[in-house]
PDB file of C-alpha atoms in Angstrom:
ATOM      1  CA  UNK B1142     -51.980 -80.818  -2.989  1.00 38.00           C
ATOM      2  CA  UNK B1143     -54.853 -79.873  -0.701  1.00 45.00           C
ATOM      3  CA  UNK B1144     -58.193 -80.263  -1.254  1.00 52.00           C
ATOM      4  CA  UNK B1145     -60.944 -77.639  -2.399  1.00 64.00           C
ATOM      5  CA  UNK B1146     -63.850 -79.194  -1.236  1.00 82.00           C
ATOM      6  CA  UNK B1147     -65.644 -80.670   1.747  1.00 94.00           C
ATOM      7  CA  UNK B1148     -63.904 -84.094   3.637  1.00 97.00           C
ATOM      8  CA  UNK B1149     -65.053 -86.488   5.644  1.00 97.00           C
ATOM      9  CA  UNK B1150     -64.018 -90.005   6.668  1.00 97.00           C
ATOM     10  CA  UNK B1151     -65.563 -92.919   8.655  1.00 97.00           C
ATOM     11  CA  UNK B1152     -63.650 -94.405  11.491  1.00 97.00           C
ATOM     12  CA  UNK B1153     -65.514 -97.769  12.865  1.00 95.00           C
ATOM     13  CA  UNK B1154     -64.013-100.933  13.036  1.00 90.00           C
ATOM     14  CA  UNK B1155     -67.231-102.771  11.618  1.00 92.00           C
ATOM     15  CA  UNK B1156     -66.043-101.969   8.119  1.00 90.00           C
ATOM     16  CA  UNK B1157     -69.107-103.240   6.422  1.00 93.00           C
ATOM     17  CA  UNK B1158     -70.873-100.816   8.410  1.00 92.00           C
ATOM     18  CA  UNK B1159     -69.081 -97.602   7.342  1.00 94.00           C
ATOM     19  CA  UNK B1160     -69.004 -98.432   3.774  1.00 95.00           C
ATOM     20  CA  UNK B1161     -73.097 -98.777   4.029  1.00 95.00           C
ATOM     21  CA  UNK B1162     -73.061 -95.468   5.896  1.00 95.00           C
ATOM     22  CA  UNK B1163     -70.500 -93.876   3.474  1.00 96.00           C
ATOM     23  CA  UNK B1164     -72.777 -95.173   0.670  1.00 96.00           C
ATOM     24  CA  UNK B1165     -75.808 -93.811   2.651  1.00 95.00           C
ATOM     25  CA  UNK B1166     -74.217 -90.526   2.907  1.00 96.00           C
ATOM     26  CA  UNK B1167     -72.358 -89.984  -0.539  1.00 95.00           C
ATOM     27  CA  UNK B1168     -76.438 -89.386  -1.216  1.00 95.00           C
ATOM     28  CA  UNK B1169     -77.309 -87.148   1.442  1.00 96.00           C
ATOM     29  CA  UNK B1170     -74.125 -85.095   1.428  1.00 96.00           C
ATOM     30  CA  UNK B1171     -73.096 -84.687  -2.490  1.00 92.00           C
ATOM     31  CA  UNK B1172     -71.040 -81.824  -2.226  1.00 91.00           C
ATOM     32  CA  UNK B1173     -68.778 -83.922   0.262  1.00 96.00           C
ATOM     33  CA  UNK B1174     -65.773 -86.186  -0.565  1.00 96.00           C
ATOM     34  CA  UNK B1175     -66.275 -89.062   1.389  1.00 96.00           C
ATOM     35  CA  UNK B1176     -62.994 -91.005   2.227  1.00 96.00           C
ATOM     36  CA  UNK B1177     -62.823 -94.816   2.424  1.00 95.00           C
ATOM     37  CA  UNK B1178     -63.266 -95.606   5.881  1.00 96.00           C
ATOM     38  CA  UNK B1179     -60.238 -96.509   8.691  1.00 96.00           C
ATOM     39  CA  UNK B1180     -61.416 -99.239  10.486  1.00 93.00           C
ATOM     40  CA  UNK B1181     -58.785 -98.483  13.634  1.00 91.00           C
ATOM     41  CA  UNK B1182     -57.884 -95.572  15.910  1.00 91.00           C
ATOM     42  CA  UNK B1183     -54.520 -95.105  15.017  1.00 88.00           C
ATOM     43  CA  UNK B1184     -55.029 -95.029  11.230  1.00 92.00           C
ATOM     44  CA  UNK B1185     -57.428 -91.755  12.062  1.00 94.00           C
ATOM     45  CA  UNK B1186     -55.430 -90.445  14.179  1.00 93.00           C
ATOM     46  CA  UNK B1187     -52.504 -90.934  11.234  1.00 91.00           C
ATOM     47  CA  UNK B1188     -55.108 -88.988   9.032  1.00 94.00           C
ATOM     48  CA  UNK B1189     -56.068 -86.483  10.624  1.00 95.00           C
ATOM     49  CA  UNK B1190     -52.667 -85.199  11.747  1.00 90.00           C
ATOM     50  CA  UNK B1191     -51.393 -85.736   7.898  1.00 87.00           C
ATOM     51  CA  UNK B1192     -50.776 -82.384   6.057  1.00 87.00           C
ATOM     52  CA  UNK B1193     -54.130 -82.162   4.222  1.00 92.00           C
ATOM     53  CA  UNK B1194     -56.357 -83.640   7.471  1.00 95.00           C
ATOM     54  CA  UNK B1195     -60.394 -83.921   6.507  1.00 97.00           C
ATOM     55  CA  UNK B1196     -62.726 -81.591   7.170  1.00 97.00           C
ATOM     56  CA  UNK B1197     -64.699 -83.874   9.301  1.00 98.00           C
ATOM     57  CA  UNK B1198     -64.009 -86.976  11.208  1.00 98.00           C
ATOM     58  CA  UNK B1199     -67.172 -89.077  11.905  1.00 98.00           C
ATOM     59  CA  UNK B1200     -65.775 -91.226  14.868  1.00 97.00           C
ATOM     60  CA  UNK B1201     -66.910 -94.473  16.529  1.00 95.00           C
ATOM     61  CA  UNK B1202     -66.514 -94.277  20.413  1.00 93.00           C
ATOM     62  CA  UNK B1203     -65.873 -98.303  20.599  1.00 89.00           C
ATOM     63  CA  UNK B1204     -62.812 -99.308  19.024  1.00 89.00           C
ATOM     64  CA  UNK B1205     -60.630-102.635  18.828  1.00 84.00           C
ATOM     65  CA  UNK B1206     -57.738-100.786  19.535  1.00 84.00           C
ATOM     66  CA  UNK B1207     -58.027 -96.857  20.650  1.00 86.00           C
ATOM     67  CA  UNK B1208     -60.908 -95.994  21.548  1.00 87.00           C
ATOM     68  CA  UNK B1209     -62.987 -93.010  20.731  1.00 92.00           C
ATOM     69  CA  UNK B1210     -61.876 -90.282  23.727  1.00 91.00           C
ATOM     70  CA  UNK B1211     -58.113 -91.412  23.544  1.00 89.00           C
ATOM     71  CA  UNK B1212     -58.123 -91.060  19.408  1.00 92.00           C
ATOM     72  CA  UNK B1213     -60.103 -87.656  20.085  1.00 95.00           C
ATOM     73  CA  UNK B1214     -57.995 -85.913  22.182  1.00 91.00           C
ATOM     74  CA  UNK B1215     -54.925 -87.345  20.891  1.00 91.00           C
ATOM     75  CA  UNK B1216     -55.927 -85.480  17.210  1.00 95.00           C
ATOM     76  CA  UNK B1217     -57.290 -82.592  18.744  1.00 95.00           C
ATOM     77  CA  UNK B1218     -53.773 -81.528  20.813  1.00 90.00           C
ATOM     78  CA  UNK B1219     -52.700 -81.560  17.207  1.00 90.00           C
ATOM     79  CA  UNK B1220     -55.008 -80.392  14.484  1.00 95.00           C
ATOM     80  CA  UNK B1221     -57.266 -77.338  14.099  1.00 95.00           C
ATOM     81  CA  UNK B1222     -59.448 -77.967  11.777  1.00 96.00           C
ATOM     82  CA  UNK B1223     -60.878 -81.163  12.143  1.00 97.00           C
ATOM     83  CA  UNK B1224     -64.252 -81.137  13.095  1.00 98.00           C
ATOM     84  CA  UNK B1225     -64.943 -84.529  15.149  1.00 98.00           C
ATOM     85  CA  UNK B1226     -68.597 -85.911  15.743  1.00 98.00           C
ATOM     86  CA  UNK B1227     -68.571 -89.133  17.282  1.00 97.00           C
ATOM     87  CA  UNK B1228     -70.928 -91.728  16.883  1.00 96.00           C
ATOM     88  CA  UNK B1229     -72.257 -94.796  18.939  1.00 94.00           C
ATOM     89  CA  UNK B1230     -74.846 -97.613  19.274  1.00 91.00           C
ATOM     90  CA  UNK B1231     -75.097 -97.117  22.890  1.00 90.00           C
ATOM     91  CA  UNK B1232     -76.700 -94.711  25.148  1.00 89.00           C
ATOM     92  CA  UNK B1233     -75.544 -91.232  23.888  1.00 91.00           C
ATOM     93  CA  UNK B1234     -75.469 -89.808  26.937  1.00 89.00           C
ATOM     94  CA  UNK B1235     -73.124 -92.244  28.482  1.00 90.00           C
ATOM     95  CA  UNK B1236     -71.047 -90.804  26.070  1.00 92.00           C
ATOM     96  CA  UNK B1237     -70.975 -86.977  25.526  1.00 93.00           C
ATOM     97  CA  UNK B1238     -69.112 -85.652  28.339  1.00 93.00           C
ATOM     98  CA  UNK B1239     -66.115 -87.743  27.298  1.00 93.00           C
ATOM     99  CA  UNK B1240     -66.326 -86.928  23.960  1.00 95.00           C
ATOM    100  CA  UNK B1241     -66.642 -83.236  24.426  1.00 95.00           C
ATOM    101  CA  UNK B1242     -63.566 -83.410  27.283  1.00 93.00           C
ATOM    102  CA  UNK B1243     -61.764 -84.483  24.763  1.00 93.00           C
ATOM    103  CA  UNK B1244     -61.980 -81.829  22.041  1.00 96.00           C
ATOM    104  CA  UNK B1245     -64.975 -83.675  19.869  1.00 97.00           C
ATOM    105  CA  UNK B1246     -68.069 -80.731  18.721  1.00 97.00           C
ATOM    106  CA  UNK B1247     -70.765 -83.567  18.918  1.00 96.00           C
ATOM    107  CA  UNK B1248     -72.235 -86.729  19.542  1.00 96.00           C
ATOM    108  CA  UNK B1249     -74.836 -88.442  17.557  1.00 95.00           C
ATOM    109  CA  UNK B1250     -76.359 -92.295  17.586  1.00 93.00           C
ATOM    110  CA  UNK B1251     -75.937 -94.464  15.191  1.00 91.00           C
ATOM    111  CA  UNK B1252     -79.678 -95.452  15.117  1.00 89.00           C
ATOM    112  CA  UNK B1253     -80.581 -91.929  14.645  1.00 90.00           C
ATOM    113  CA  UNK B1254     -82.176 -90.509  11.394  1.00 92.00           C
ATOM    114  CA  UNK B1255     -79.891 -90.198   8.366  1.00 94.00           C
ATOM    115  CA  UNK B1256     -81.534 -86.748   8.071  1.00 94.00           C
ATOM    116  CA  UNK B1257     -80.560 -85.705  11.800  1.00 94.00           C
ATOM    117  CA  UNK B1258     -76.852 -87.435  11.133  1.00 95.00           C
ATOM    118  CA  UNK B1259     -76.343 -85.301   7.752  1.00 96.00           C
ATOM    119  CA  UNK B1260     -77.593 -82.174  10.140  1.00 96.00           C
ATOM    120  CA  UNK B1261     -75.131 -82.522  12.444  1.00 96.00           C
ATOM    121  CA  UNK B1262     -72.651 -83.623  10.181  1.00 97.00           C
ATOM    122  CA  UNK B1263     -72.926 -80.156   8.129  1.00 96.00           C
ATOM    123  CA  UNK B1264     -73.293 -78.664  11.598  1.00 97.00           C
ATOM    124  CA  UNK B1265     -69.423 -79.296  12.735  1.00 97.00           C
ATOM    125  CA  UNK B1266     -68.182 -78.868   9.266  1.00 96.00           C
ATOM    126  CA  UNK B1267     -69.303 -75.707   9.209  1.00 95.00           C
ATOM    127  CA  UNK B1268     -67.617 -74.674  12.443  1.00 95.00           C
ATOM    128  CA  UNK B1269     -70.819 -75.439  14.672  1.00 96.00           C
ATOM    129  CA  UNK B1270     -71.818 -77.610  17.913  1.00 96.00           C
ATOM    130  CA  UNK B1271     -73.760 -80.706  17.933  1.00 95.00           C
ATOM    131  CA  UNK B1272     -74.492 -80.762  21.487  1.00 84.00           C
ATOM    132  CA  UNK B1273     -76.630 -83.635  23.526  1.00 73.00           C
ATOM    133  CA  UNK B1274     -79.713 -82.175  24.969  1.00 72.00           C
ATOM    134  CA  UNK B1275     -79.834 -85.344  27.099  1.00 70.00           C
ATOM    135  CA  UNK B1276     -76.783 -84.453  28.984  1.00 73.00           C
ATOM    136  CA  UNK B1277     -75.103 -81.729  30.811  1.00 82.00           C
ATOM    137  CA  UNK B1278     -71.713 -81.875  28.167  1.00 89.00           C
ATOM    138  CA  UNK B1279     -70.470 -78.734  26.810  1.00 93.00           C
ATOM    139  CA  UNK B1280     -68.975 -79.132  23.805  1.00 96.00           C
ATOM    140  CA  UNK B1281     -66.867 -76.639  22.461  1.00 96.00           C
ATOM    141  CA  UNK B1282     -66.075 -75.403  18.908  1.00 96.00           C
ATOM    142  CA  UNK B1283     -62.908 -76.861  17.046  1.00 97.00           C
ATOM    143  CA  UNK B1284     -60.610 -73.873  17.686  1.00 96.00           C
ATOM    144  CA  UNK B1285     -62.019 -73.623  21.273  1.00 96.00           C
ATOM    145  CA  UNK B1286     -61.166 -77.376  21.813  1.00 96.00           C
ATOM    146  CA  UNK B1287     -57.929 -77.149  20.512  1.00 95.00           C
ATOM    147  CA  UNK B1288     -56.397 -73.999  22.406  1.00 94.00           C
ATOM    148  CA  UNK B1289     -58.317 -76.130  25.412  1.00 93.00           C
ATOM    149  CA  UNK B1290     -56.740 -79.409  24.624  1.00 90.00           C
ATOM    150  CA  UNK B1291     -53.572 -78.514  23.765  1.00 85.00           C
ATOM    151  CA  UNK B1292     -53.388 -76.424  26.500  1.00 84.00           C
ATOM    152  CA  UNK B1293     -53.319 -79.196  29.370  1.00 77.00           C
ATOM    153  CA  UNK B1294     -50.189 -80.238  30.930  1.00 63.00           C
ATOM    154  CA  UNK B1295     -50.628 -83.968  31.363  1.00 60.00           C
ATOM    155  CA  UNK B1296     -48.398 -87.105  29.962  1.00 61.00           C
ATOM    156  CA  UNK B1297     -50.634 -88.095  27.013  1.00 77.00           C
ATOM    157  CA  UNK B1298     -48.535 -89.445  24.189  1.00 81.00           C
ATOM    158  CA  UNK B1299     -48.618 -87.671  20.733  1.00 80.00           C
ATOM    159  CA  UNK B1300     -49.852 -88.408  17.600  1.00 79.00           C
ATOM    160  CA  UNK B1301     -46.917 -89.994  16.389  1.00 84.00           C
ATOM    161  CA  UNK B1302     -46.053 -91.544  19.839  1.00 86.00           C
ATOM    162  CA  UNK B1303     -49.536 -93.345  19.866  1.00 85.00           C
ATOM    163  CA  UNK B1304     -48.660 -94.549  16.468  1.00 83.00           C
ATOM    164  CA  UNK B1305     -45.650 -96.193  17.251  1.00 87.00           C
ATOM    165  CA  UNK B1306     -46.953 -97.160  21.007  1.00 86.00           C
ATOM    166  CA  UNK B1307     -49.675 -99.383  19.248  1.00 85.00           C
ATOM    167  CA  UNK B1308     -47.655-100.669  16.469  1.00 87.00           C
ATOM    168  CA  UNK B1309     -45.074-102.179  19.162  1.00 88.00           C
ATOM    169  CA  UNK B1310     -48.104-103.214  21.196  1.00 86.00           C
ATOM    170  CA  UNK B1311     -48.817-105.789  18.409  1.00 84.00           C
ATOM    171  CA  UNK B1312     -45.951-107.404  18.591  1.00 87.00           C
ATOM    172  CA  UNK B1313     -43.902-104.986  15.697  1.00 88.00           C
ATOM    173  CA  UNK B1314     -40.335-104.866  15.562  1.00 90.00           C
ATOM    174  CA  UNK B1315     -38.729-101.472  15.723  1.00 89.00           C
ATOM    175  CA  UNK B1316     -37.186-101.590  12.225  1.00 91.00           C
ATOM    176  CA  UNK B1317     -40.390-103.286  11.091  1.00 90.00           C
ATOM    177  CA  UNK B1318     -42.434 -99.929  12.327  1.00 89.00           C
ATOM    178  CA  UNK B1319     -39.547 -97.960  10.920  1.00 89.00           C
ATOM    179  CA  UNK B1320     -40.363 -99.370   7.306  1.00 90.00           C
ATOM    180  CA  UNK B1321     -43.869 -99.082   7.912  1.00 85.00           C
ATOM    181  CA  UNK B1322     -43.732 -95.633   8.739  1.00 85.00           C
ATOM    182  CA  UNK B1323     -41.175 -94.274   6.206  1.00 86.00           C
ATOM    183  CA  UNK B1324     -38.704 -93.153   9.423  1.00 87.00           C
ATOM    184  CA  UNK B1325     -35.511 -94.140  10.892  1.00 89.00           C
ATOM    185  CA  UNK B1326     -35.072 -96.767  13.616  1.00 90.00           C
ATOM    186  CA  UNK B1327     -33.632 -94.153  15.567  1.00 90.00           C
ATOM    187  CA  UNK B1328     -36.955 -92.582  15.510  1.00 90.00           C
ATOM    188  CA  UNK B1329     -38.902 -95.342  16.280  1.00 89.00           C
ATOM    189  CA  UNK B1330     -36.766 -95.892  19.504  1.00 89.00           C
ATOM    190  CA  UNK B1331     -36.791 -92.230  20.450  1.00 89.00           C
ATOM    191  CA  UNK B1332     -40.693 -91.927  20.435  1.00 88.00           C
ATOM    192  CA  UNK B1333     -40.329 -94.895  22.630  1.00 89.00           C
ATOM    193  CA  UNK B1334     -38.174 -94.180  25.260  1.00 87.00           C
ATOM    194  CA  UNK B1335     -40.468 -90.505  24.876  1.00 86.00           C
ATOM    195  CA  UNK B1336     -43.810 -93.037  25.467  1.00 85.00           C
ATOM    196  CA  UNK B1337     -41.910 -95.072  28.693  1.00 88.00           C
ATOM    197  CA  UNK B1338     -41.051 -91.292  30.411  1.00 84.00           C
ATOM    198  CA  UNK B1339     -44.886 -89.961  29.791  1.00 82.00           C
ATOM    199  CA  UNK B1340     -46.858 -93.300  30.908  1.00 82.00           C
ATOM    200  CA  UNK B1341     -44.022 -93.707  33.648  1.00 82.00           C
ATOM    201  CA  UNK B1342     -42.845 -97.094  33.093  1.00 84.00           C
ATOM    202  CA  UNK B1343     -39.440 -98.806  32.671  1.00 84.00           C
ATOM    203  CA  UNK B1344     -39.352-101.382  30.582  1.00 84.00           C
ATOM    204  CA  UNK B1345     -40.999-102.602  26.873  1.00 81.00           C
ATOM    205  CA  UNK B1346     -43.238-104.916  28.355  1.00 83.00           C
ATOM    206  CA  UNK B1347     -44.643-102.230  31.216  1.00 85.00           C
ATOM    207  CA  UNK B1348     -45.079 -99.868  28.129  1.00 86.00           C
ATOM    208  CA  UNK B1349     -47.189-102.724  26.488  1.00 86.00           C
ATOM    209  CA  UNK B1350     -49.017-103.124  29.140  1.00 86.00           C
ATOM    210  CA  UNK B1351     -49.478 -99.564  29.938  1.00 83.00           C
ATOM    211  CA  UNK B1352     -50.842 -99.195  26.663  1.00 82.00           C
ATOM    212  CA  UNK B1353     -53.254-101.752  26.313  1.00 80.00           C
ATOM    213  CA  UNK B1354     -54.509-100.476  29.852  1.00 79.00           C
ATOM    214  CA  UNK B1355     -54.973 -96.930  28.982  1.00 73.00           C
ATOM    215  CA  UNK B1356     -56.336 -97.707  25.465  1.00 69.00           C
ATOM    216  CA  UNK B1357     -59.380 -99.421  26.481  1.00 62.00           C
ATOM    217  CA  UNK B1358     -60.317 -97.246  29.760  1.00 58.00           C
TER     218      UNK B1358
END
């Protein structure tokens, strides 16, 4: 059953954090459904490429696991409609072209006003821009940054492949991801052998490796 009105959830791994925010915004943005916040990369990413994906995605840059450009781009070859505005405590500028290469419409600071954050929150959802006047990033719509995106030839792992990549990074058997996922082992190994090709490795442990290499970059 989809959802009639406006969506939004938190990603930040300080979870404390994004329930304050969430709290701070439920008041600023009352027409919005605020989701309970994901506190990794991959459980966004396993969001936002669900059937009924939220309208916006407000998306820490520094992650434990994936961080901000990789979960970007990995939702945006995928979903549509998403808007994505990512959020940091560091310089913003350090951030933006990253963010906007890979399919985000904005980047705001954490320390910024709530008013300016609720501003360029309704900004994306309504199919907007929230570019960085301090930098020379172009950010592009979500449509635009999803025909861009999705677009590119290159060996970045899907949605589902990222999923399974990082489960298996932390140490998960393949039937154990299996029953966490609701699929068959056959899957699970598929998706695999699918990751090893794209990162061009040849072994588990390279893939591991691989992972937790390209991950953090």
């Amino acid at each position: 059953m989809g959802r009639d009105k406006t969506t939004m959830a938190i990603m930040d791994n300080d979870r404390m954090a994004a329930l304050a925010l969430r709290s701070l915004l439920s008041r600023t943005l009352p027409g919005y459904e605020i989701l309970p916040p994901v506190s990794t990369g991959a459980e966004a990413i396993r969001i936002c490429c669900d059937v009924h994906p939220p309208t916006v995605l407000l998306a820490d840059i520094a992650m434990n696991d994936i961080n901000g450009p990789t979960v970007a781009k990995t939702i945006r070859k995928e979903n549509d409609s998403t808007a994505i505005l990512a959020i940091t405590s560091s310089i913003v500028a350090n951030h933006a072209e990253d963010m906007a290469k890979a399919g985000a419409q904005g980047i705001v600071g954490k320390n910024d006003d709530l008013r300016l954050l609720t501003l360029a929150i309704t900004t994306v959802a309504t199919g907007g821009i929230w570019p960085d006047e301090a930098s020379s990033a172009h950010f592009d719509t979500v449509h635009d940054a999803h025909r861009r995106v999705s677009s590119e030839r290159s060996a970045d792992l899907s949605a589902r492949e990222t999923e399974i990549v990082e489960l298996w990074s932390r140490g998960l058997t393949a039937p154990r991801i299996a029953d966490n996922l609701g699929i068959s082992e056959t899957t699970v190994r598929t998706h695999l052998q699918r990751a090893t090709h794209k990162l061009g490795v040849s072994t588990p442990k390279e893939l591991i490796s691989k992972w937790l290499e390209l991950r953090t970059l």
